[in-house]
Amino acid sequence: MPPRLGRGLAALLGDSPLQPNAEQGMAVIAVPMDQIDANPFQPRMDFDQGELQSLAQSIRVQGVLQPILVRAHPTAEDRYQIIAGERRFRAAMLAGLNEIPAILREMDDSDAAVVALVENLQRQDLNALEEAEGYQRLLEDFGLTHEALGYAVSKSRSHVGNTVRLLRLPESIKQDVRSGTLSSGHARALINAPDPEALAQQIMKRGMSVRQAELLVARAVASRGAPRQPKPERLDVAELERRVTDTIGCRVSIATNRRGGGEISIQFRDLFQLEDLVARLTGEREKVQLPADG
């Protein structure tokens, strides 16, 4: 069942997301630069200064050709918060503009976070770690499942899961991914590797391809022998929660006790998701029809 998205996000994920339309409340307005704040959900951490300077020069000559997307600041009166277009905003600041064309939309935090992530993914501006951190924030802060998040950002559930798994890597490897020294493919190969930092050094020193890195890790795992089964009290509860969440489509919490028992809590957003959950658990799953404006 696809997730029920906010009206603002659903509109932005259509065929022409940023085409101004006065009838839909998307007229372009001029907003003073000093009344605009950055997007707190911006997943992109590094903005290339050379690219910003180049864009700033273009803006000085041609102006801002595409408006940015903003919402009313949720806590500050008479201020705005960027939803999409922070790179254009920063370049406009460098160009010395006093105001910038913008489309004002009503959005809640979850919609604003997803749109910021989607914009960067479509522009391919994020490295794999920024993408993973963006996914993780949406999963944790807004209670989305991997399935719902994948639908919202037009990625498969397995892509979301595999990308988030990169956050388990040692910090030194994550830094290599951020800097571009290691690709996301190399990093994925190292997730379950014994001594991943040592293997990462071999991969970089020898200039291995992703396939060669996968074979290196496979040999390292085989030489270590089959891993011992973990004791019940040392189970990875977070991983179990993710697996069950992905399977049933609802957020799951698992609490264990000293005797090896415990309880599972299942959260649902609305009656639509509850009906789908019951259908899954009883083996009589029916496709739930969502309202057309969802």
mmCIF file of C-alpha atoms in Angstrom:
data_model
loop_
_atom_site.group_PDB
_atom_site.id
_atom_site.type_symbol
_atom_site.label_atom_id
_atom_site.label_comp_id
_atom_site.label_asym_id
_atom_site.label_seq_id
_atom_site.Cartn_x
_atom_site.Cartn_y
_atom_site.Cartn_z
ATOM 1 C CA MET A 1 0.000 0.000 0.000
ATOM 2 C CA PRO A 2 1.531 3.332 -1.005
ATOM 3 C CA PRO A 3 1.900 5.823 1.829
ATOM 4 C CA ARG A 4 -0.529 8.650 2.211
ATOM 5 C CA LEU A 5 1.461 11.781 1.461
ATOM 6 C CA GLY A 6 0.689 15.362 2.320
ATOM 7 C CA ARG A 7 -1.041 17.462 -0.329
ATOM 8 C CA GLY A 8 2.031 19.623 -0.888
ATOM 9 C CA LEU A 9 4.359 16.671 -1.447
ATOM 10 C CA ALA A 10 1.908 14.810 -3.668
ATOM 11 C CA ALA A 11 1.625 17.875 -5.893
ATOM 12 C CA LEU A 12 5.389 18.351 -6.057
ATOM 13 C CA LEU A 13 5.972 14.747 -7.083
ATOM 14 C CA GLY A 14 3.744 15.158 -10.148
ATOM 15 C CA ASP A 15 4.822 15.620 -13.765
ATOM 16 C CA SER A 16 5.510 19.361 -13.506
ATOM 17 C CA PRO A 17 6.333 20.008 -9.855
ATOM 18 C CA LEU A 18 7.554 23.572 -10.055
ATOM 19 C CA GLN A 19 5.398 25.053 -12.791
ATOM 20 C CA PRO A 20 3.647 28.122 -11.334
ATOM 21 C CA ASN A 21 -0.132 27.853 -11.379
ATOM 22 C CA ALA A 22 -2.175 30.625 -9.816
ATOM 23 C CA GLU A 23 -5.243 28.395 -9.541
ATOM 24 C CA GLN A 24 -3.257 25.978 -7.341
ATOM 25 C CA GLY A 25 -1.813 28.769 -5.207
ATOM 26 C CA MET A 26 1.608 28.517 -6.847
ATOM 27 C CA ALA A 27 2.084 32.069 -8.092
ATOM 28 C CA VAL A 28 5.657 33.370 -8.000
ATOM 29 C CA ILE A 29 6.307 36.077 -5.395
ATOM 30 C CA ALA A 30 9.391 38.156 -4.599
ATOM 31 C CA VAL A 31 10.692 37.386 -1.107
ATOM 32 C CA PRO A 32 13.342 39.526 0.648
ATOM 33 C CA MET A 33 16.548 37.548 1.098
ATOM 34 C CA ASP A 34 16.878 38.566 4.754
ATOM 35 C CA GLN A 35 13.512 36.972 5.568
ATOM 36 C CA ILE A 36 14.510 33.495 4.364
ATOM 37 C CA ASP A 37 16.061 30.775 6.545
ATOM 38 C CA ALA A 38 17.807 27.595 5.390
ATOM 39 C CA ASN A 39 16.010 24.257 5.315
ATOM 40 C CA PRO A 40 16.724 22.382 8.586
ATOM 41 C CA PHE A 41 16.087 19.116 6.710
ATOM 42 C CA GLN A 42 18.634 19.827 3.953
ATOM 43 C CA PRO A 43 20.483 16.512 3.438
ATOM 44 C CA ARG A 44 23.282 18.048 1.388
ATOM 45 C CA MET A 45 26.187 19.008 3.640
ATOM 46 C CA ASP A 46 28.775 20.311 1.184
ATOM 47 C CA PHE A 47 28.177 23.032 -1.416
ATOM 48 C CA ASP A 48 31.007 23.424 -3.918
ATOM 49 C CA GLN A 49 32.165 27.032 -3.630
ATOM 50 C CA GLY A 50 33.414 27.125 -7.202
ATOM 51 C CA GLU A 51 30.007 26.044 -8.520
ATOM 52 C CA LEU A 52 28.272 28.589 -6.295
ATOM 53 C CA GLN A 53 30.492 31.390 -7.609
ATOM 54 C CA SER A 54 29.793 30.323 -11.192
ATOM 55 C CA LEU A 55 26.049 30.262 -10.552
ATOM 56 C CA ALA A 56 26.253 33.631 -8.785
ATOM 57 C CA GLN A 57 27.889 35.147 -11.870
ATOM 58 C CA SER A 58 25.144 33.694 -14.062
ATOM 59 C CA ILE A 59 22.514 35.177 -11.734
ATOM 60 C CA ARG A 60 24.177 38.600 -11.944
ATOM 61 C CA VAL A 61 23.797 38.458 -15.738
ATOM 62 C CA GLN A 62 20.583 36.511 -16.279
ATOM 63 C CA GLY A 63 18.818 36.734 -12.911
ATOM 64 C CA VAL A 64 17.231 33.762 -11.112
ATOM 65 C CA LEU A 65 15.607 31.716 -13.888
ATOM 66 C CA GLN A 66 13.757 29.231 -11.649
ATOM 67 C CA PRO A 67 12.054 30.262 -8.403
ATOM 68 C CA ILE A 68 12.943 28.561 -5.156
ATOM 69 C CA LEU A 69 10.288 26.790 -3.090
ATOM 70 C CA VAL A 70 9.542 28.094 0.415
ATOM 71 C CA ARG A 71 7.034 27.664 3.220
ATOM 72 C CA ALA A 72 6.015 29.996 6.014
ATOM 73 C CA HIS A 73 8.449 29.540 8.903
ATOM 74 C CA PRO A 74 6.729 27.197 11.403
ATOM 75 C CA THR A 75 7.795 29.200 14.478
ATOM 76 C CA ALA A 76 8.880 32.699 13.336
ATOM 77 C CA GLU A 77 6.355 35.248 12.132
ATOM 78 C CA ASP A 78 6.986 37.027 8.802
ATOM 79 C CA ARG A 79 9.811 34.652 7.887
ATOM 80 C CA TYR A 80 10.162 31.858 5.363
ATOM 81 C CA GLN A 81 11.985 28.545 5.251
ATOM 82 C CA ILE A 82 13.512 27.034 2.122
ATOM 83 C CA ILE A 83 12.027 23.741 0.969
ATOM 84 C CA ALA A 84 13.904 23.381 -2.329
ATOM 85 C CA GLY A 85 16.465 25.564 -4.098
ATOM 86 C CA GLU A 86 19.013 26.255 -1.370
ATOM 87 C CA ARG A 87 21.864 26.230 -3.899
ATOM 88 C CA ARG A 88 20.133 28.975 -5.915
ATOM 89 C CA PHE A 89 19.488 30.900 -2.706
ATOM 90 C CA ARG A 90 23.138 30.748 -1.653
ATOM 91 C CA ALA A 91 24.292 31.826 -5.112
ATOM 92 C CA ALA A 92 21.790 34.706 -5.096
ATOM 93 C CA MET A 93 23.268 35.826 -1.771
ATOM 94 C CA LEU A 94 26.745 35.828 -3.328
ATOM 95 C CA ALA A 95 25.363 37.778 -6.290
ATOM 96 C CA GLY A 96 24.121 40.481 -3.914
ATOM 97 C CA LEU A 97 20.392 40.125 -4.609
ATOM 98 C CA ASN A 98 18.000 41.762 -2.140
ATOM 99 C CA GLU A 99 15.086 39.502 -3.027
ATOM 100 C CA ILE A 100 14.501 36.241 -4.874
ATOM 101 C CA PRO A 101 11.527 34.801 -6.794
ATOM 102 C CA ALA A 102 9.835 32.062 -4.792
ATOM 103 C CA ILE A 103 6.787 29.823 -4.748
ATOM 104 C CA LEU A 104 5.096 29.735 -1.353
ATOM 105 C CA ARG A 105 3.586 26.389 -0.388
ATOM 106 C CA GLU A 106 1.986 25.041 2.771
ATOM 107 C CA MET A 107 3.905 21.998 4.017
ATOM 108 C CA ASP A 108 4.478 20.194 7.281
ATOM 109 C CA ASP A 109 7.908 19.025 8.448
ATOM 110 C CA SER A 110 7.677 15.531 6.945
ATOM 111 C CA ASP A 111 6.709 16.829 3.497
ATOM 112 C CA ALA A 112 9.454 19.475 3.608
ATOM 113 C CA ALA A 113 12.048 16.851 4.555
ATOM 114 C CA VAL A 114 11.040 14.461 1.769
ATOM 115 C CA VAL A 115 10.933 17.202 -0.889
ATOM 116 C CA ALA A 116 14.413 18.418 0.102
ATOM 117 C CA LEU A 117 15.725 14.869 -0.222
ATOM 118 C CA VAL A 118 13.939 14.214 -3.522
ATOM 119 C CA GLU A 119 15.241 17.444 -5.081
ATOM 120 C CA ASN A 120 18.833 16.505 -4.272
ATOM 121 C CA LEU A 121 18.372 12.914 -5.461
ATOM 122 C CA GLN A 122 16.948 14.120 -8.779
ATOM 123 C CA ARG A 123 19.909 16.486 -9.215
ATOM 124 C CA GLN A 124 22.305 13.710 -8.084
ATOM 125 C CA ASP A 125 23.848 16.208 -5.680
ATOM 126 C CA LEU A 126 24.161 13.830 -2.707
ATOM 127 C CA ASN A 127 26.938 11.412 -1.911
ATOM 128 C CA ALA A 128 25.856 7.995 -0.642
ATOM 129 C CA LEU A 129 26.330 8.932 3.032
ATOM 130 C CA GLU A 130 24.237 12.096 2.722
ATOM 131 C CA GLU A 131 21.536 10.026 1.039
ATOM 132 C CA ALA A 132 21.704 7.421 3.823
ATOM 133 C CA GLU A 133 21.511 10.066 6.545
ATOM 134 C CA GLY A 134 18.558 11.691 4.797
ATOM 135 C CA TYR A 135 16.724 8.360 4.683
ATOM 136 C CA GLN A 136 17.560 7.594 8.319
ATOM 137 C CA ARG A 137 16.224 10.944 9.491
ATOM 138 C CA LEU A 138 12.922 10.393 7.708
ATOM 139 C CA LEU A 139 12.668 6.850 9.103
ATOM 140 C CA GLU A 140 13.371 7.925 12.684
ATOM 141 C CA ASP A 141 11.838 11.387 12.927
ATOM 142 C CA PHE A 142 8.655 10.806 10.953
ATOM 143 C CA GLY A 143 8.015 7.100 11.490
ATOM 144 C CA LEU A 144 8.111 6.111 7.810
ATOM 145 C CA THR A 145 8.700 2.483 6.875
ATOM 146 C CA HIS A 146 11.287 1.530 4.246
ATOM 147 C CA GLU A 147 8.417 0.764 1.882
ATOM 148 C CA ALA A 148 6.688 4.114 2.415
ATOM 149 C CA LEU A 149 9.950 6.039 2.118
ATOM 150 C CA GLY A 150 10.896 4.182 -1.052
ATOM 151 C CA TYR A 151 7.556 5.130 -2.594
ATOM 152 C CA ALA A 152 7.972 8.776 -1.602
ATOM 153 C CA VAL A 153 11.457 9.122 -3.131
ATOM 154 C CA SER A 154 10.799 6.782 -6.098
ATOM 155 C CA LYS A 155 13.343 4.218 -4.956
ATOM 156 C CA SER A 156 12.909 0.528 -4.184
ATOM 157 C CA ARG A 157 12.563 -0.632 -0.594
ATOM 158 C CA SER A 158 15.764 -2.649 -0.975
ATOM 159 C CA HIS A 159 17.644 0.446 -2.207
ATOM 160 C CA VAL A 160 16.539 2.380 0.867
ATOM 161 C CA GLY A 161 17.535 -0.479 3.176
ATOM 162 C CA ASN A 162 20.911 -1.072 1.537
ATOM 163 C CA THR A 163 21.720 2.636 1.568
ATOM 164 C CA VAL A 164 20.830 3.047 5.251
ATOM 165 C CA ARG A 165 23.083 0.108 6.086
ATOM 166 C CA LEU A 166 26.072 2.221 5.060
ATOM 167 C CA LEU A 167 25.654 4.091 8.350
ATOM 168 C CA ARG A 168 26.887 0.965 10.184
ATOM 169 C CA LEU A 169 30.368 1.323 8.682
ATOM 170 C CA PRO A 170 33.276 2.674 10.756
ATOM 171 C CA GLU A 171 33.635 6.445 10.686
ATOM 172 C CA SER A 172 36.913 6.332 8.719
ATOM 173 C CA ILE A 173 35.219 4.457 5.856
ATOM 174 C CA LYS A 174 32.232 6.802 5.904
ATOM 175 C CA GLN A 175 34.641 9.723 5.556
ATOM 176 C CA ASP A 176 36.258 8.028 2.542
ATOM 177 C CA VAL A 177 32.806 7.740 0.951
ATOM 178 C CA ARG A 178 32.058 11.411 1.665
ATOM 179 C CA SER A 179 35.318 12.473 0.051
ATOM 180 C CA GLY A 180 34.824 10.206 -2.963
ATOM 181 C CA THR A 181 37.865 8.052 -2.211
ATOM 182 C CA LEU A 182 35.560 5.028 -1.925
ATOM 183 C CA SER A 183 32.416 4.585 -3.984
ATOM 184 C CA SER A 184 29.094 3.534 -2.493
ATOM 185 C CA GLY A 185 29.544 0.150 -4.198
ATOM 186 C CA HIS A 186 32.866 -0.414 -2.433
ATOM 187 C CA ALA A 187 31.296 0.664 0.857
ATOM 188 C CA ARG A 188 28.359 -1.745 0.486
ATOM 189 C CA ALA A 189 30.803 -4.593 -0.083
ATOM 190 C CA LEU A 190 32.473 -3.781 3.250
ATOM 191 C CA ILE A 191 29.312 -3.698 5.411
ATOM 192 C CA ASN A 192 29.586 -7.303 6.632
ATOM 193 C CA ALA A 193 33.347 -7.629 6.255
ATOM 194 C CA PRO A 194 35.677 -8.668 9.070
ATOM 195 C CA ASP A 195 38.065 -5.778 9.808
ATOM 196 C CA PRO A 196 36.481 -3.498 7.165
ATOM 197 C CA GLU A 197 38.987 -0.674 7.719
ATOM 198 C CA ALA A 198 41.959 -2.883 6.822
ATOM 199 C CA LEU A 199 40.156 -4.193 3.745
ATOM 200 C CA ALA A 200 39.238 -0.648 2.729
ATOM 201 C CA GLN A 201 42.926 0.290 2.784
ATOM 202 C CA GLN A 202 43.700 -2.664 0.490
ATOM 203 C CA ILE A 203 40.919 -1.681 -1.906
ATOM 204 C CA MET A 204 42.110 1.913 -2.181
ATOM 205 C CA LYS A 205 45.828 1.030 -2.374
ATOM 206 C CA ARG A 206 45.276 -1.532 -5.136
ATOM 207 C CA GLY A 207 42.644 0.505 -6.995
ATOM 208 C CA MET A 208 40.170 -2.363 -6.954
ATOM 209 C CA SER A 209 36.888 -2.354 -8.819
ATOM 210 C CA VAL A 210 33.677 -2.991 -6.901
ATOM 211 C CA ARG A 211 33.606 -6.594 -8.144
ATOM 212 C CA GLN A 212 37.203 -7.140 -6.995
ATOM 213 C CA ALA A 213 36.315 -5.628 -3.608
ATOM 214 C CA GLU A 214 33.360 -8.019 -3.280
ATOM 215 C CA LEU A 215 35.646 -10.995 -3.987
ATOM 216 C CA LEU A 216 38.205 -9.709 -1.458
ATOM 217 C CA VAL A 217 35.526 -9.442 1.225
ATOM 218 C CA ALA A 218 34.125 -12.892 0.335
ATOM 219 C CA ARG A 219 37.569 -14.455 0.778
ATOM 220 C CA ALA A 220 38.025 -12.665 4.103
ATOM 221 C CA VAL A 221 34.664 -13.923 5.351
ATOM 222 C CA ALA A 222 35.409 -17.484 4.203
ATOM 223 C CA SER A 223 38.854 -17.517 5.850
ATOM 224 C CA ARG A 224 37.311 -16.421 9.127
ATOM 225 C CA GLY A 225 34.943 -19.400 9.079
ATOM 226 C CA ALA A 226 31.221 -19.505 9.683
ATOM 227 C CA PRO A 227 30.169 -17.028 12.357
ATOM 228 C CA ARG A 228 28.792 -18.400 15.619
ATOM 229 C CA GLN A 229 25.089 -17.993 16.179
ATOM 230 C CA PRO A 230 24.443 -15.065 18.517
ATOM 231 C CA LYS A 231 22.951 -15.742 21.907
ATOM 232 C CA PRO A 232 19.318 -14.657 22.268
ATOM 233 C CA GLU A 233 20.174 -11.845 24.637
ATOM 234 C CA ARG A 234 22.590 -10.398 22.083
ATOM 235 C CA LEU A 235 20.198 -10.279 19.146
ATOM 236 C CA ASP A 236 20.255 -7.122 17.058
ATOM 237 C CA VAL A 237 16.848 -5.854 18.118
ATOM 238 C CA ALA A 238 17.035 -2.803 15.849
ATOM 239 C CA GLU A 239 17.649 -5.039 12.816
ATOM 240 C CA LEU A 240 14.737 -7.297 13.786
ATOM 241 C CA GLU A 241 12.494 -4.238 14.108
ATOM 242 C CA ARG A 242 13.500 -3.093 10.633
ATOM 243 C CA ARG A 243 12.874 -6.540 9.121
ATOM 244 C CA VAL A 244 9.418 -6.901 10.651
ATOM 245 C CA THR A 245 8.575 -3.285 9.791
ATOM 246 C CA ASP A 246 9.469 -3.882 6.145
ATOM 247 C CA THR A 247 7.437 -7.101 6.063
ATOM 248 C CA ILE A 248 4.165 -5.833 7.519
ATOM 249 C CA GLY A 249 4.369 -2.188 6.425
ATOM 250 C CA CYS A 250 3.886 -0.730 9.927
ATOM 251 C CA ARG A 251 6.459 0.604 12.390
ATOM 252 C CA VAL A 252 7.360 -2.083 14.949
ATOM 253 C CA SER A 253 9.005 -1.847 18.389
ATOM 254 C CA ILE A 254 10.454 -4.898 20.165
ATOM 255 C CA ALA A 255 11.151 -5.003 23.913
ATOM 256 C CA THR A 256 12.960 -7.992 25.451
ATOM 257 C CA ASN A 257 13.362 -9.120 29.064
ATOM 258 C CA ARG A 258 16.046 -11.052 30.930
ATOM 259 C CA ARG A 259 14.270 -14.370 30.471
ATOM 260 C CA GLY A 260 14.452 -14.146 26.691
ATOM 261 C CA GLY A 261 10.821 -13.150 26.260
ATOM 262 C CA GLY A 262 9.295 -9.765 25.562
ATOM 263 C CA GLU A 263 6.648 -8.035 23.520
ATOM 264 C CA ILE A 264 6.150 -6.546 20.061
ATOM 265 C CA SER A 265 4.304 -3.244 19.578
ATOM 266 C CA ILE A 266 2.859 -2.339 16.174
ATOM 267 C CA GLN A 267 2.019 1.258 15.317
ATOM 268 C CA PHE A 268 -0.415 2.309 12.597
ATOM 269 C CA ARG A 269 -1.121 5.788 11.240
ATOM 270 C CA ASP A 270 -4.811 5.481 10.420
ATOM 271 C CA LEU A 271 -7.658 3.041 9.783
ATOM 272 C CA PHE A 272 -6.464 2.476 6.227
ATOM 273 C CA GLN A 273 -3.141 1.112 7.458
ATOM 274 C CA LEU A 274 -4.870 -0.878 10.227
ATOM 275 C CA GLU A 275 -7.130 -2.584 7.693
ATOM 276 C CA ASP A 276 -4.136 -3.442 5.532
ATOM 277 C CA LEU A 277 -2.248 -4.794 8.571
ATOM 278 C CA VAL A 278 -5.135 -7.036 9.617
ATOM 279 C CA ALA A 279 -5.445 -8.309 6.045
ATOM 280 C CA ARG A 280 -1.711 -9.133 5.989
ATOM 281 C CA LEU A 281 -1.797 -10.967 9.333
ATOM 282 C CA THR A 282 -4.927 -12.964 8.517
ATOM 283 C CA GLY A 283 -3.822 -13.853 5.008
ATOM 284 C CA GLU A 284 -6.797 -12.058 3.488
ATOM 285 C CA ARG A 285 -5.005 -8.954 2.277
ATOM 286 C CA GLU A 286 -7.076 -6.609 0.193
ATOM 287 C CA LYS A 287 -5.850 -3.614 -1.702
ATOM 288 C CA VAL A 288 -6.842 -0.521 0.258
ATOM 289 C CA GLN A 289 -8.104 2.333 -1.894
ATOM 290 C CA LEU A 290 -6.859 5.722 -0.752
ATOM 291 C CA PRO A 291 -8.723 8.981 -1.343
ATOM 292 C CA ALA A 292 -7.856 10.652 -4.643
ATOM 293 C CA ASP A 293 -6.300 13.686 -2.907
ATOM 294 C CA GLY A 294 -3.892 11.556 -0.843
#
